Amino acid sequence: MQNSKDEVFEIINDEIIRQSEGLELIPSENYVSQDVLRAMGSVLTNKYSEGYPGKRYYGGNQNIDKIETLAIERAKELFHADHANVQPHSGANANEAVYFAWCKPGDTILAMSLPAGGHLTHGSPVTRSAKVYNFVGYGVDEAGDIDYDDLERLAKEHQPKLILVGYSAFMKIPDFKRVREIADRVLEKPEETILMADMAHVAGLIVGGVHPNPLEFGFNVITTTTHKTLRGPRGGLILSRGKVSSPLHRVDHTIENLPTLIDRAVFPGTQGGPLEHVIAAKAVAFAEDLQPEFHTYAENIVKNAQTLAKELESHGFKLQGGGTDNHLILVNVKDSFGIDGKTYEVALDKVGLTLNANALPTDKGGAFRPSGVRLGTPAMTTRGLGEAEMKTVAGWMKQIASLCAKARKGKPDETDDEALLADYADEFEQIRAEVRDLALKFPLPATGC
Ligand code: DSN
């Protein structure tokens, strides 16, 4: 194969260097294996395969069918599900397909509100789904847990067709059994309402045995992405319980038929040709997730997150919900150091520590300059960092927060973060070198550097 001179490959090389010389603290990111990468970069991308295994709209799908079937069977085994749809291009598409499978336009969906830690696709007014369905949002209590009384009150009042437990900034373990009991108690027609769990953040923890599986507590469907804690390619996945019929059959609108309703909602309902090179990479990742070592990985994610949270607290960081039960930590940098999340994100980026500014449930303003940052340990744990390194990372985070606080004191009205932080370039450079030294000791799995 000829070496391409396209500048795209030079930029990809720069990205390999950025990833290997820095540490990834964004809780929704991870590093895939060489095998996952190889499957994704394969000739499977050349193929059209609209439909499902054994029922395609194009010829030549004999190999594709075998691969998609492997992906489906492995996903079912991972989550103890009756059915898996591996075709969603993303978590957003997976969510959209489940809403479309079960709800009619105007139906009510009860989900955690965005400020409480929910996700954009759970009813933010800027999304397409929010224009089609009527979303009602429940909140979290002072301890950062789901406000189950609020959820019950709203379920009783609105009689939703879908109750959704899912989030992108929530540090507790949901009580799925309690939500099932609430639904059974307050819904006048429980047979018309499905329970859905968007487990995109914690799917790998479920598979690794350190987080409960909602399907085992009376939930009907799980959606997830495959690239976060599952360590697969960027994509979506839907798992459900119910009767599995031939995928494109017309079936009655009953909870029992949910698997088939979901298949029809993914294709032809909301997507066209599946990305079979990505589905192959999902199959490879699922085989990796089925290995006993994956349990150790999941346990280490949580151990690292709890050590990091404890260290941050000892350095004066105030943590939303007082810590974490999963992989994710939400820090209130405004109350801790008088700085905002965006300035802190920009400063950490300068030293090779990547995370994202994030609104807290108490934040009133816009999402661009929130009071918090969100971080987590799945990616660092994949690289092999352990509790000792978490303490080092917390120490750097404290140093950077102190520099940001000093900078803010000197320039209280500065709105440009680069200008605000400019006087501390030497200090940032020194910490940058320390981060690089540590990061290079823990190579990326797929590149070995
Ligand atoms: N963007 C993802 C996250 O970072 O949580 C959710 O889709």
mmCIF file of C-alpha atoms in Angstrom, residues 77-318:
data_model
loop_
_atom_site.group_PDB
_atom_site.id
_atom_site.type_symbol
_atom_site.label_atom_id
_atom_site.label_comp_id
_atom_site.label_asym_id
_atom_site.label_seq_id
_atom_site.Cartn_x
_atom_site.Cartn_y
_atom_site.Cartn_z
ATOM 1 C CA GLU A 77 -24.585 -11.988 26.291
ATOM 2 C CA LEU A 78 -22.954 -8.899 27.805
ATOM 3 C CA PHE A 79 -26.243 -7.394 29.009
ATOM 4 C CA HIS A 80 -28.400 -10.526 29.490
ATOM 5 C CA ALA A 81 -30.812 -9.122 26.923
ATOM 6 C CA ASP A 82 -33.268 -10.945 24.667
ATOM 7 C CA HIS A 83 -32.455 -8.681 21.779
ATOM 8 C CA ALA A 84 -29.761 -6.281 20.565
ATOM 9 C CA ASN A 85 -29.820 -3.773 17.751
ATOM 10 C CA VAL A 86 -26.212 -2.877 16.899
ATOM 11 C CA GLN A 87 -26.991 -0.480 14.038
ATOM 12 C CA PRO A 88 -27.519 2.938 15.706
ATOM 13 C CA HIS A 89 -24.867 5.326 14.449
ATOM 14 C CA SER A 90 -24.702 7.050 17.839
ATOM 15 C CA GLY A 91 -26.258 7.203 21.295
ATOM 16 C CA ALA A 92 -28.476 10.074 20.136
ATOM 17 C CA ASN A 93 -29.786 7.928 17.269
ATOM 18 C CA ALA A 94 -30.373 5.020 19.640
ATOM 19 C CA ASN A 95 -32.467 7.236 21.935
ATOM 20 C CA GLU A 96 -34.392 8.725 19.035
ATOM 21 C CA ALA A 97 -35.176 5.233 17.703
ATOM 22 C CA VAL A 98 -36.584 4.037 21.046
ATOM 23 C CA TYR A 99 -38.809 7.122 21.353
ATOM 24 C CA PHE A 100 -39.970 6.533 17.776
ATOM 25 C CA ALA A 101 -40.546 2.811 18.391
ATOM 26 C CA TRP A 102 -42.877 3.389 21.328
ATOM 27 C CA CYS A 103 -44.261 6.933 21.401
ATOM 28 C CA LYS A 104 -46.627 8.869 19.170
ATOM 29 C CA PRO A 105 -46.073 12.574 18.516
ATOM 30 C CA GLY A 106 -47.267 14.533 21.541
ATOM 31 C CA ASP A 107 -46.798 11.635 24.002
ATOM 32 C CA THR A 108 -45.142 12.449 27.320
ATOM 33 C CA ILE A 109 -41.656 11.238 28.226
ATOM 34 C CA LEU A 110 -40.442 11.658 31.819
ATOM 35 C CA ALA A 111 -36.643 12.058 32.056
ATOM 36 C CA MET A 112 -33.981 13.631 34.272
ATOM 37 C CA SER A 113 -33.738 17.321 33.422
ATOM 38 C CA LEU A 114 -30.562 18.585 31.759
ATOM 39 C CA PRO A 115 -29.484 20.895 34.644
ATOM 40 C CA ALA A 116 -29.880 17.965 37.059
ATOM 41 C CA GLY A 117 -27.399 15.890 35.022
ATOM 42 C CA GLY A 118 -29.584 14.528 32.215
ATOM 43 C CA HIS A 119 -28.599 14.525 28.560
ATOM 44 C CA LEU A 120 -29.415 16.810 25.632
ATOM 45 C CA THR A 121 -31.300 13.979 23.897
ATOM 46 C CA HIS A 122 -33.558 13.553 26.934
ATOM 47 C CA GLY A 123 -35.682 16.530 26.059
ATOM 48 C CA SER A 124 -33.571 19.638 25.621
ATOM 49 C CA PRO A 125 -35.735 22.105 23.669
ATOM 50 C CA VAL A 126 -33.011 22.452 21.017
ATOM 51 C CA THR A 127 -33.479 18.832 19.880
ATOM 52 C CA ARG A 128 -35.809 17.377 17.267
ATOM 53 C CA SER A 129 -37.309 14.906 19.783
ATOM 54 C CA ALA A 130 -38.368 17.741 22.053
ATOM 55 C CA LYS A 131 -40.375 19.202 19.192
ATOM 56 C CA VAL A 132 -42.102 15.846 18.624
ATOM 57 C CA TYR A 133 -42.691 14.586 22.179
ATOM 58 C CA ASN A 134 -43.680 16.300 25.395
ATOM 59 C CA PHE A 135 -40.720 15.962 27.781
ATOM 60 C CA VAL A 136 -41.167 16.479 31.501
ATOM 61 C CA GLY A 137 -38.035 16.686 33.666
ATOM 62 C CA TYR A 138 -37.416 15.344 37.178
ATOM 63 C CA GLY A 139 -34.578 16.613 39.338
ATOM 64 C CA VAL A 140 -31.952 15.552 41.871
ATOM 65 C CA ASP A 141 -32.026 16.113 45.630
ATOM 66 C CA GLU A 142 -29.445 17.957 47.742
ATOM 67 C CA ALA A 143 -27.289 14.856 48.079
ATOM 68 C CA GLY A 144 -27.130 14.615 44.284
ATOM 69 C CA ASP A 145 -29.334 11.516 44.054
ATOM 70 C CA ILE A 146 -32.457 11.190 41.880
ATOM 71 C CA ASP A 147 -35.360 12.945 43.577
ATOM 72 C CA TYR A 148 -37.589 9.840 43.568
ATOM 73 C CA ASP A 149 -40.488 11.713 45.204
ATOM 74 C CA ASP A 150 -40.389 14.275 42.399
ATOM 75 C CA LEU A 151 -40.238 11.448 39.845
ATOM 76 C CA GLU A 152 -43.254 9.760 41.450
ATOM 77 C CA ARG A 153 -45.268 12.979 41.636
ATOM 78 C CA LEU A 154 -44.583 13.776 37.973
ATOM 79 C CA ALA A 155 -45.298 10.212 36.820
ATOM 80 C CA LYS A 156 -48.640 10.302 38.609
ATOM 81 C CA GLU A 157 -49.545 13.713 37.251
ATOM 82 C CA HIS A 158 -48.435 13.231 33.621
ATOM 83 C CA GLN A 159 -48.954 9.470 33.067
ATOM 84 C CA PRO A 160 -45.937 9.328 30.700
ATOM 85 C CA LYS A 161 -45.615 6.718 27.943
ATOM 86 C CA LEU A 162 -41.906 6.399 28.623
ATOM 87 C CA ILE A 163 -39.914 6.841 31.842
ATOM 88 C CA LEU A 164 -36.219 7.395 31.258
ATOM 89 C CA VAL A 165 -33.377 6.974 33.730
ATOM 90 C CA GLY A 166 -30.131 8.193 32.208
ATOM 91 C CA TYR A 167 -27.597 10.974 32.522
ATOM 92 C CA SER A 168 -24.256 12.386 31.539
ATOM 93 C CA ALA A 169 -23.322 14.039 34.849
ATOM 94 C CA PHE A 170 -24.562 11.951 37.777
ATOM 95 C CA MET A 171 -22.402 10.233 40.390
ATOM 96 C CA LYS A 172 -24.851 7.906 42.164
ATOM 97 C CA ILE A 173 -26.185 4.447 41.352
ATOM 98 C CA PRO A 174 -29.870 4.713 40.329
ATOM 99 C CA ASP A 175 -32.366 2.601 42.251
ATOM 100 C CA PHE A 176 -33.932 0.910 39.210
ATOM 101 C CA LYS A 177 -36.148 -1.314 41.372
ATOM 102 C CA ARG A 178 -37.640 1.751 43.029
ATOM 103 C CA VAL A 179 -38.427 3.346 39.658
ATOM 104 C CA ARG A 180 -40.130 0.110 38.539
ATOM 105 C CA GLU A 181 -42.193 0.105 41.733
ATOM 106 C CA ILE A 182 -43.154 3.755 41.271
ATOM 107 C CA ALA A 183 -44.297 3.033 37.706
ATOM 108 C CA ASP A 184 -46.356 0.037 38.837
ATOM 109 C CA ARG A 185 -47.904 2.073 41.658
ATOM 110 C CA VAL A 186 -48.868 5.312 39.944
ATOM 111 C CA LEU A 187 -49.456 4.493 36.275
ATOM 112 C CA GLU A 188 -53.099 3.910 35.440
ATOM 113 C CA LYS A 189 -52.155 1.758 32.407
ATOM 114 C CA PRO A 190 -48.662 0.355 33.058
ATOM 115 C CA GLU A 191 -48.923 -1.751 29.908
ATOM 116 C CA GLU A 192 -48.752 1.488 27.891
ATOM 117 C CA THR A 193 -45.490 2.737 29.419
ATOM 118 C CA ILE A 194 -41.962 1.468 28.893
ATOM 119 C CA LEU A 195 -39.003 1.999 31.225
ATOM 120 C CA MET A 196 -35.818 2.974 29.422
ATOM 121 C CA ALA A 197 -32.294 3.345 30.821
ATOM 122 C CA ASP A 198 -29.738 5.388 28.891
ATOM 123 C CA MET A 199 -26.591 3.794 30.277
ATOM 124 C CA ALA A 200 -24.133 5.385 27.851
ATOM 125 C CA HIS A 201 -21.767 6.450 30.626
ATOM 126 C CA VAL A 202 -21.857 3.320 32.757
ATOM 127 C CA ALA A 203 -22.463 0.470 30.270
ATOM 128 C CA GLY A 204 -18.936 -0.839 30.841
ATOM 129 C CA LEU A 205 -19.469 -0.775 34.598
ATOM 130 C CA ILE A 206 -22.645 -2.870 34.164
ATOM 131 C CA VAL A 207 -20.801 -5.385 32.005
ATOM 132 C CA GLY A 208 -17.888 -5.373 34.453
ATOM 133 C CA GLY A 209 -20.212 -6.231 37.342
ATOM 134 C CA VAL A 210 -19.789 -3.039 39.380
ATOM 135 C CA HIS A 211 -23.120 -1.429 38.505
ATOM 136 C CA PRO A 212 -26.640 -2.949 38.451
ATOM 137 C CA ASN A 213 -28.196 -3.927 35.135
ATOM 138 C CA PRO A 214 -31.556 -2.129 34.684
ATOM 139 C CA LEU A 215 -32.925 -5.040 32.608
ATOM 140 C CA GLU A 216 -32.753 -7.151 35.757
ATOM 141 C CA PHE A 217 -35.007 -4.700 37.639
ATOM 142 C CA GLY A 218 -37.964 -4.610 35.272
ATOM 143 C CA PHE A 219 -36.650 -2.048 32.785
ATOM 144 C CA ASN A 220 -37.632 -2.834 29.188
ATOM 145 C CA VAL A 221 -34.795 -1.255 27.247
ATOM 146 C CA ILE A 222 -31.227 0.026 27.567
ATOM 147 C CA THR A 223 -29.597 2.421 25.152
ATOM 148 C CA THR A 224 -25.886 3.117 25.191
ATOM 149 C CA THR A 225 -22.992 4.366 23.174
ATOM 150 C CA THR A 226 -20.245 1.850 22.476
ATOM 151 C CA HIS A 227 -17.216 4.156 22.741
ATOM 152 C CA LYS A 228 -17.258 5.161 26.408
ATOM 153 C CA THR A 229 -16.717 2.578 29.158
ATOM 154 C CA LEU A 230 -17.403 -0.254 26.659
ATOM 155 C CA ARG A 231 -14.159 0.743 24.880
ATOM 156 C CA GLY A 232 -15.497 0.141 21.389
ATOM 157 C CA PRO A 233 -15.841 2.271 18.261
ATOM 158 C CA ARG A 234 -17.927 5.460 18.235
ATOM 159 C CA GLY A 235 -21.541 4.283 17.876
ATOM 160 C CA GLY A 236 -24.808 3.287 19.538
ATOM 161 C CA LEU A 237 -26.520 0.131 20.774
ATOM 162 C CA ILE A 238 -30.033 -0.807 21.942
ATOM 163 C CA LEU A 239 -30.759 -3.805 24.208
ATOM 164 C CA SER A 240 -34.202 -4.958 25.144
ATOM 165 C CA ARG A 241 -36.260 -7.710 26.665
ATOM 166 C CA GLY A 242 -39.300 -9.178 24.918
ATOM 167 C CA LYS A 243 -40.267 -11.454 22.065
ATOM 168 C CA VAL A 244 -37.904 -11.496 19.107
ATOM 169 C CA SER A 245 -39.670 -11.803 15.736
ATOM 170 C CA SER A 246 -38.280 -11.509 12.253
ATOM 171 C CA PRO A 247 -36.870 -7.969 12.222
ATOM 172 C CA LEU A 248 -38.949 -6.294 9.545
ATOM 173 C CA HIS A 249 -42.306 -7.900 10.383
ATOM 174 C CA ARG A 250 -45.233 -5.692 11.313
ATOM 175 C CA VAL A 251 -46.205 -6.506 14.894
ATOM 176 C CA ASP A 252 -48.752 -5.223 17.420
ATOM 177 C CA HIS A 253 -47.763 -2.242 19.553
ATOM 178 C CA THR A 254 -47.179 -4.163 22.806
ATOM 179 C CA ILE A 255 -44.313 -4.138 25.281
ATOM 180 C CA GLU A 256 -43.725 -7.794 24.476
ATOM 181 C CA ASN A 257 -43.013 -6.835 20.844
ATOM 182 C CA LEU A 258 -40.581 -4.046 21.774
ATOM 183 C CA PRO A 259 -37.536 -5.768 20.182
ATOM 184 C CA THR A 260 -39.233 -5.857 16.767
ATOM 185 C CA LEU A 261 -40.667 -2.350 17.144
ATOM 186 C CA ILE A 262 -37.131 -1.153 17.882
ATOM 187 C CA ASP A 263 -35.653 -2.894 14.825
ATOM 188 C CA ARG A 264 -38.250 -1.241 12.592
ATOM 189 C CA ALA A 265 -37.653 2.113 14.282
ATOM 190 C CA VAL A 266 -33.892 1.949 13.627
ATOM 191 C CA PHE A 267 -34.309 0.798 10.020
ATOM 192 C CA PRO A 268 -36.238 1.971 8.072
ATOM 193 C CA GLY A 269 -37.671 4.309 10.749
ATOM 194 C CA THR A 270 -34.747 6.603 11.496
ATOM 195 C CA GLN A 271 -31.611 5.358 9.677
ATOM 196 C CA GLY A 272 -30.519 4.061 6.295
ATOM 197 C CA GLY A 273 -27.535 1.820 5.545
ATOM 198 C CA PRO A 274 -25.745 0.525 8.645
ATOM 199 C CA LEU A 275 -22.024 1.210 9.156
ATOM 200 C CA GLU A 276 -20.835 -2.402 8.995
ATOM 201 C CA HIS A 277 -17.155 -1.545 9.516
ATOM 202 C CA VAL A 278 -18.209 0.057 12.808
ATOM 203 C CA ILE A 279 -20.477 -2.895 13.638
ATOM 204 C CA ALA A 280 -17.480 -5.207 13.095
ATOM 205 C CA ALA A 281 -15.462 -3.061 15.505
ATOM 206 C CA LYS A 282 -18.355 -3.246 17.997
ATOM 207 C CA ALA A 283 -18.242 -7.066 17.720
ATOM 208 C CA VAL A 284 -14.489 -7.045 18.412
ATOM 209 C CA ALA A 285 -14.896 -4.727 21.411
ATOM 210 C CA PHE A 286 -17.762 -6.839 22.808
ATOM 211 C CA ALA A 287 -15.525 -9.929 22.683
ATOM 212 C CA GLU A 288 -12.924 -7.969 24.672
ATOM 213 C CA ASP A 289 -15.612 -6.861 27.143
ATOM 214 C CA LEU A 290 -16.627 -10.503 27.683
ATOM 215 C CA GLN A 291 -13.149 -11.390 29.000
ATOM 216 C CA PRO A 292 -12.673 -11.777 32.770
ATOM 217 C CA GLU A 293 -10.022 -8.997 32.688
ATOM 218 C CA PHE A 294 -12.762 -6.544 31.814
ATOM 219 C CA HIS A 295 -14.192 -6.997 35.321
ATOM 220 C CA THR A 296 -10.853 -5.926 36.785
ATOM 221 C CA TYR A 297 -10.848 -2.932 34.459
ATOM 222 C CA ALA A 298 -14.339 -1.876 35.629
ATOM 223 C CA GLU A 299 -13.375 -2.277 39.294
ATOM 224 C CA ASN A 300 -10.244 -0.196 38.732
ATOM 225 C CA ILE A 301 -12.227 2.605 37.049
ATOM 226 C CA VAL A 302 -14.327 3.015 40.198
ATOM 227 C CA LYS A 303 -11.342 2.621 42.564
ATOM 228 C CA ASN A 304 -9.421 5.278 40.652
ATOM 229 C CA ALA A 305 -12.425 7.625 40.586
ATOM 230 C CA GLN A 306 -12.924 7.318 44.332
ATOM 231 C CA THR A 307 -9.232 7.877 45.064
ATOM 232 C CA LEU A 308 -9.153 10.886 42.750
ATOM 233 C CA ALA A 309 -12.317 12.294 44.363
ATOM 234 C CA LYS A 310 -10.889 11.869 47.875
ATOM 235 C CA GLU A 311 -7.596 13.522 46.908
ATOM 236 C CA LEU A 312 -9.386 16.428 45.241
ATOM 237 C CA GLU A 313 -11.441 16.961 48.388
ATOM 238 C CA SER A 314 -8.307 16.957 50.510
ATOM 239 C CA HIS A 315 -6.968 19.746 48.244
ATOM 240 C CA GLY A 316 -10.067 21.877 48.901
ATOM 241 C CA PHE A 317 -12.177 20.993 45.851
ATOM 242 C CA LYS A 318 -15.926 20.872 46.587
#
